[in-house]
Tab-separated table of C-alpha atoms and ligand atoms in Angstrom:
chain	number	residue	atom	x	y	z
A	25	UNK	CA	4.698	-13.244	-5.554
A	26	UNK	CA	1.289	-13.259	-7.000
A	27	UNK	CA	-1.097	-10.589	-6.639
A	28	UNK	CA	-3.889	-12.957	-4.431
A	29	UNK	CA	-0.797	-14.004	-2.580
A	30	UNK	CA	-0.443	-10.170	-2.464
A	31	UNK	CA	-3.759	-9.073	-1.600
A	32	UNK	CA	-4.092	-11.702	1.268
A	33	UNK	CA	-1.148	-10.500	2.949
A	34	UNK	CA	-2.087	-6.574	2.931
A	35	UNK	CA	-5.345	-7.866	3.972
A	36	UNK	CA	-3.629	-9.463	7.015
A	37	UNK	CA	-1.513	-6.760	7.823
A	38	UNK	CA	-4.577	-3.595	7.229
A	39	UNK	CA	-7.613	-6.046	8.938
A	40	UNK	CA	-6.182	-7.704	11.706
A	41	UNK	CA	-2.652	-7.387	12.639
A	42	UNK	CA	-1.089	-3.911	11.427
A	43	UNK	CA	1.548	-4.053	14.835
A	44	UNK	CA	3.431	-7.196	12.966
A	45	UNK	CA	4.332	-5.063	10.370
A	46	UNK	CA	5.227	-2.169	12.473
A	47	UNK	CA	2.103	-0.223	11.313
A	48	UNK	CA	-0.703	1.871	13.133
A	49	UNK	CA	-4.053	2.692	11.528
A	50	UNK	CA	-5.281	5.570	11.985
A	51	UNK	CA	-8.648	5.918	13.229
A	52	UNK	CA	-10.761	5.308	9.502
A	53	UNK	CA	-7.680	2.583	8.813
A	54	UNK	CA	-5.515	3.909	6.473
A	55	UNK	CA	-1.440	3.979	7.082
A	56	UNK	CA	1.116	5.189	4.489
A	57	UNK	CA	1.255	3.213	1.455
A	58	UNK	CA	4.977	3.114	1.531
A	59	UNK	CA	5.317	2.263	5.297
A	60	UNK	CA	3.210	-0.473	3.971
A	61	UNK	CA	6.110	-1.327	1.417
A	62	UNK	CA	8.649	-1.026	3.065
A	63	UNK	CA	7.458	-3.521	5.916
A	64	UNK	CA	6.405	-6.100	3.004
A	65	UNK	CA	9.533	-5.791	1.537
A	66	UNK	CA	11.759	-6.915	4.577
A	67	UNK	CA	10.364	-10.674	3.194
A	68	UNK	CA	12.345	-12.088	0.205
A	69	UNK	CA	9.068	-12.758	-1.692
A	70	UNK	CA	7.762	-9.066	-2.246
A	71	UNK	CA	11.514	-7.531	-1.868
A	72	UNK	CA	10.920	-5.449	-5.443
A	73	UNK	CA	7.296	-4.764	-4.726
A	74	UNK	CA	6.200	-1.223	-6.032
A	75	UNK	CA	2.876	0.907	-5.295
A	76	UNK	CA	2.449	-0.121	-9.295
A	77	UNK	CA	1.804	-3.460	-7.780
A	78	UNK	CA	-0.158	-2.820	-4.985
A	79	UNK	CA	-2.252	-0.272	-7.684
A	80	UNK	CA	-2.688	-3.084	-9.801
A	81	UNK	CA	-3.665	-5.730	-7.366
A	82	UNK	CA	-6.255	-3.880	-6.215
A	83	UNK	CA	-7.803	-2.881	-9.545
A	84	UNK	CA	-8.059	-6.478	-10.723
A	85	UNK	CA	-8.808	-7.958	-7.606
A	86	UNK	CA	-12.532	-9.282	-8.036
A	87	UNK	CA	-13.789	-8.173	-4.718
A	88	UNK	CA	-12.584	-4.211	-3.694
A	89	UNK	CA	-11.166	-4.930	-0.408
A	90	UNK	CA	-8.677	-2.368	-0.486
A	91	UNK	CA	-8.889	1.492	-0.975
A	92	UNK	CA	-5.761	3.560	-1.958
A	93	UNK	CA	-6.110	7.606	-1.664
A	94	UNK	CA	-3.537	9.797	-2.259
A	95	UNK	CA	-0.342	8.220	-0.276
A	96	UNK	CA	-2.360	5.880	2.115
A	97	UNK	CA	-3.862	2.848	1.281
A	98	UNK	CA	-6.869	0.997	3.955
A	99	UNK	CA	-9.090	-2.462	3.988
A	100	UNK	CA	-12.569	-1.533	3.321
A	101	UNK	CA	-13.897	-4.090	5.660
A	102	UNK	CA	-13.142	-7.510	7.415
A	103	UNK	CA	-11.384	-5.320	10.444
A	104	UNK	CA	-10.646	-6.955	13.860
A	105	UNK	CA	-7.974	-5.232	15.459
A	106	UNK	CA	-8.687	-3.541	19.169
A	107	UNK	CA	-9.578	-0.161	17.750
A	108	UNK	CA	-13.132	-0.092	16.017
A	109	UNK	CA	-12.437	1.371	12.561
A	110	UNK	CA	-14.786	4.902	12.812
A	111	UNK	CA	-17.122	5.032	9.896
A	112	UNK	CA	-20.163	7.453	9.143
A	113	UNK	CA	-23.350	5.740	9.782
A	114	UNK	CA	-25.615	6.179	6.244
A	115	UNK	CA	-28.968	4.919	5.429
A	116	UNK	CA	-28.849	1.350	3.979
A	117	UNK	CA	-30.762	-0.274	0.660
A	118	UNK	CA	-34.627	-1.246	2.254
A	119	UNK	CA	-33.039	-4.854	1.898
A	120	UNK	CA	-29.578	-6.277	2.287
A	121	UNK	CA	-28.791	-10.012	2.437
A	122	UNK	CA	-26.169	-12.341	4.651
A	123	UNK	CA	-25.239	-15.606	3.970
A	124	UNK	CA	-24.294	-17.873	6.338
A	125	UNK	CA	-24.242	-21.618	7.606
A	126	UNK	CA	-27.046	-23.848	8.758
A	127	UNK	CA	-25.011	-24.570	11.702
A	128	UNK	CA	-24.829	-20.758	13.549
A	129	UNK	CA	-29.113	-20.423	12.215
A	130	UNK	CA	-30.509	-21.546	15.594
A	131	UNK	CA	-28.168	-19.305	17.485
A	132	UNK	CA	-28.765	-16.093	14.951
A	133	UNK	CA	-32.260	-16.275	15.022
A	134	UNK	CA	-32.179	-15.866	19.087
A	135	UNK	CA	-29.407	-13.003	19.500
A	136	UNK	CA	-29.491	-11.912	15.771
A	137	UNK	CA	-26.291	-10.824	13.941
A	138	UNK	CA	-23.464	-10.353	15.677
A	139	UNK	CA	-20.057	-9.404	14.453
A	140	UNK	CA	-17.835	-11.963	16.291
A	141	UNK	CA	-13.841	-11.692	15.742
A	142	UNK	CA	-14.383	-8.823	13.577
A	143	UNK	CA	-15.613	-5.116	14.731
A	144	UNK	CA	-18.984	-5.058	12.182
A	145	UNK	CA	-21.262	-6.951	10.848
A	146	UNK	CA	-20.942	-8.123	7.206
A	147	UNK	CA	-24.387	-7.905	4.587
A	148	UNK	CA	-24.145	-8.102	1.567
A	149	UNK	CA	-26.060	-5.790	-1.164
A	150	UNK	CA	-27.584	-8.754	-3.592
A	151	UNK	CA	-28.261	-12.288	-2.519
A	152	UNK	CA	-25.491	-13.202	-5.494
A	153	UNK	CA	-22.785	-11.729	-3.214
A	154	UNK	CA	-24.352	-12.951	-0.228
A	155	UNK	CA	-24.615	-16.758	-1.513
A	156	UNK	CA	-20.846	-16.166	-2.348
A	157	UNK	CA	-20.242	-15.200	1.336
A	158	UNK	CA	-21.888	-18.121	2.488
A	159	UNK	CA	-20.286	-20.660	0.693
A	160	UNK	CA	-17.488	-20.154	2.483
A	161	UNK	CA	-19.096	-22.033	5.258
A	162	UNK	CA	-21.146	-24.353	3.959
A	163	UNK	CA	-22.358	-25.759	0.277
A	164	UNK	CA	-26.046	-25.240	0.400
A	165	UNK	CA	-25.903	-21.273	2.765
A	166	UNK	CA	-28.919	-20.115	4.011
A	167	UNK	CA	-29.387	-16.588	2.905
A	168	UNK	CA	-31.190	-14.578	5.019
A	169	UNK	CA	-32.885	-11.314	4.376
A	170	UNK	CA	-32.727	-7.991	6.614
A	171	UNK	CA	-35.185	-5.568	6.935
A	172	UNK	CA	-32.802	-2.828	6.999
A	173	UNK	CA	-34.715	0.287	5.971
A	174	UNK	CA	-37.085	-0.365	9.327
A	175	UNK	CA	-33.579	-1.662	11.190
A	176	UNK	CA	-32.077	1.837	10.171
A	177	UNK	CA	-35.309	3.447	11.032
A	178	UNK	CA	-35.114	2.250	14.319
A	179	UNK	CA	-31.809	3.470	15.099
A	180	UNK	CA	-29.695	0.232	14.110
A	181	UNK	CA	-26.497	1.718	12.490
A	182	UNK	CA	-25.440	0.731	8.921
A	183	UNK	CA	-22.177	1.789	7.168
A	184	UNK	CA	-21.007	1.818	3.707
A	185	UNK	CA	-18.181	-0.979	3.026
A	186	UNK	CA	-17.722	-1.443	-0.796
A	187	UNK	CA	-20.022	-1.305	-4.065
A	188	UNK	CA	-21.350	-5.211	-2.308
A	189	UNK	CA	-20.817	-5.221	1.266
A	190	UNK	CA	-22.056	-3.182	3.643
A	191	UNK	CA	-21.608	-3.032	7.629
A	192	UNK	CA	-23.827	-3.209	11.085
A	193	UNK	CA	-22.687	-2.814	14.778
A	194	UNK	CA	-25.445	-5.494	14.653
A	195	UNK	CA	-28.457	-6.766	13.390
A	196	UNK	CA	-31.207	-7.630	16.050
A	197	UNK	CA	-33.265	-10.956	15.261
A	198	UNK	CA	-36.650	-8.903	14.481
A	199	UNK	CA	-35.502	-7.744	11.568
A	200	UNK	CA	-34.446	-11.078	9.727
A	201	UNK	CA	-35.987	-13.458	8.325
A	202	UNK	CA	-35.254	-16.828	5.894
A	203	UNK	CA	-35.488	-16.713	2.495
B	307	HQG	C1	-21.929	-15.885	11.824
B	307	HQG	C2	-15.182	-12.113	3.462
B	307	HQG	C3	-23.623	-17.592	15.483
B	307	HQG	C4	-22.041	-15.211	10.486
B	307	HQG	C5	-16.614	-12.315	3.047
B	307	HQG	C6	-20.761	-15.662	9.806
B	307	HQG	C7	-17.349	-11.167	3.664
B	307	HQG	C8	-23.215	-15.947	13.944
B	307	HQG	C9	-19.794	-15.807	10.968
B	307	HQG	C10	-16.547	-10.835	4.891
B	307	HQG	C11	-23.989	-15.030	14.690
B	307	HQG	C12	-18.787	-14.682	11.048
B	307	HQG	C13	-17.246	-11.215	6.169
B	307	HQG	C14	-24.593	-15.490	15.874
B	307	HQG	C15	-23.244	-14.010	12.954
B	307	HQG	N1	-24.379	-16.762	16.252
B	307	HQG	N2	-23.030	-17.216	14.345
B	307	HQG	N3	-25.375	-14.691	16.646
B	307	HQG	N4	-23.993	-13.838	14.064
B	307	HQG	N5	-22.770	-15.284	12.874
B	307	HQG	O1	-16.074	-14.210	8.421
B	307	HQG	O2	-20.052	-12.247	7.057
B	307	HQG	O3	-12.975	-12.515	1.121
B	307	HQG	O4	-16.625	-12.743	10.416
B	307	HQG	O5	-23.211	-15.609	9.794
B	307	HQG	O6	-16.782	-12.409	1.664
B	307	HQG	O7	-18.980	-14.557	6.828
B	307	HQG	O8	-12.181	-11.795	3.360
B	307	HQG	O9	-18.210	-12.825	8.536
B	307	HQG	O10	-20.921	-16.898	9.160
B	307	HQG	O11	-17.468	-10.073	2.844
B	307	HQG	O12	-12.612	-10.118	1.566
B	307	HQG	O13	-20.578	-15.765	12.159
B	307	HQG	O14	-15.327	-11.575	4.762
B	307	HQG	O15	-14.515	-11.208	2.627
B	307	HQG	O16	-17.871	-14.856	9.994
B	307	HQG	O17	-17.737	-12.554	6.092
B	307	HQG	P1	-17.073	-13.648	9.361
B	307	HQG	P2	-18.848	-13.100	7.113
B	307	HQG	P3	-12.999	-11.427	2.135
């Protein structure tokens, strides 16, 4: 086991597909941190995993993906399962950033941001993180820059993801623009 192999997996199992591991989020997404061991433990790999572990994986992990309070553990972000994860809606930076591919620009700039598989918009907080998003999908990303003070003023709902990434039901075209 390593502890990216690790953090991929409880990514996995708290983002998309908690019901494989016999889990159920509750409604902000955290489960029991040792329901959550006890489900990764049934494979060979992580069979003398501890919450020391999963403590340490998440404080070296370079991005925070994963929150762990008190006897539960929850993803921060990146959800898709059927339930939308409730989080309080809280006034954003003026600016935030996405990065993203050439290929999806034509269709963003017509229906604006939309969250796709997962249930929220991701934006990032600095175009560093952003250009690191982006990458992901192409070389060269465009980075595009919202408005989101006069989004939020509007009534366009932001949320609070980690110390980088923060979260939109979605982001109408009006308020981006290229960099
Ligand atoms: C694009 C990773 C066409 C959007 C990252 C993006 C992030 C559209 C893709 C986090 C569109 C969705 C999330 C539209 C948006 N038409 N394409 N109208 N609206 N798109 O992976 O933001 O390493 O769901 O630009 O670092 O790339 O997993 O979102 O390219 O923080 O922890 O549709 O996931 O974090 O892709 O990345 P994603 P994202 P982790």
């Amino acid at each position: 086991m390593t502890y990216s192999q690790l953090s991929k997996e409880i990514s996995y199992a708290l983002r998309h597909a908690p019901q494989e591991y016999g889990l159920t989020l509750d409604e902000q997404g955290w489960v029991p941190v040792e329901d959550l061991i006890a489900a990764l433990k049934k494979q060979v790999k992580y069979s003398d995993l501890t919450v020391q572990d999963i403590t340490f994986m998440i404080q070296t992990s370079e991005k925070k993906r994963h929150e762990f309070a008190g006897n539960r553990i929850r993803a921060l972000y990146g959800h898709s399962t059927e339930e939308k994860i409730k989080k309080d809606a809280v006034q954003p930076p003026d600016v935030l950033y996405h990065g993203t591919a050439h290929k999806f620009m034509q269709k963003i700039l017509g229906q604006g941001l939309i969250s796709k598989d997962r249930q929220y918009v991701h934006l990032s907080q600095d175009r560093e993180t952003a250009i690191n998003v982006g990458q992901r999908r192409d070389t060269d990303p465009v980075i595009l820059v919202i408005d989101a003070l006069a989004a939020w003023k509007d009534g366009v709902k932001f949320y609070h993801g980690n110390e980088t990434i923060w979260l939109a039901d979605e982001v109408p075209a009006k308020y981006i623009s290229r960099t």
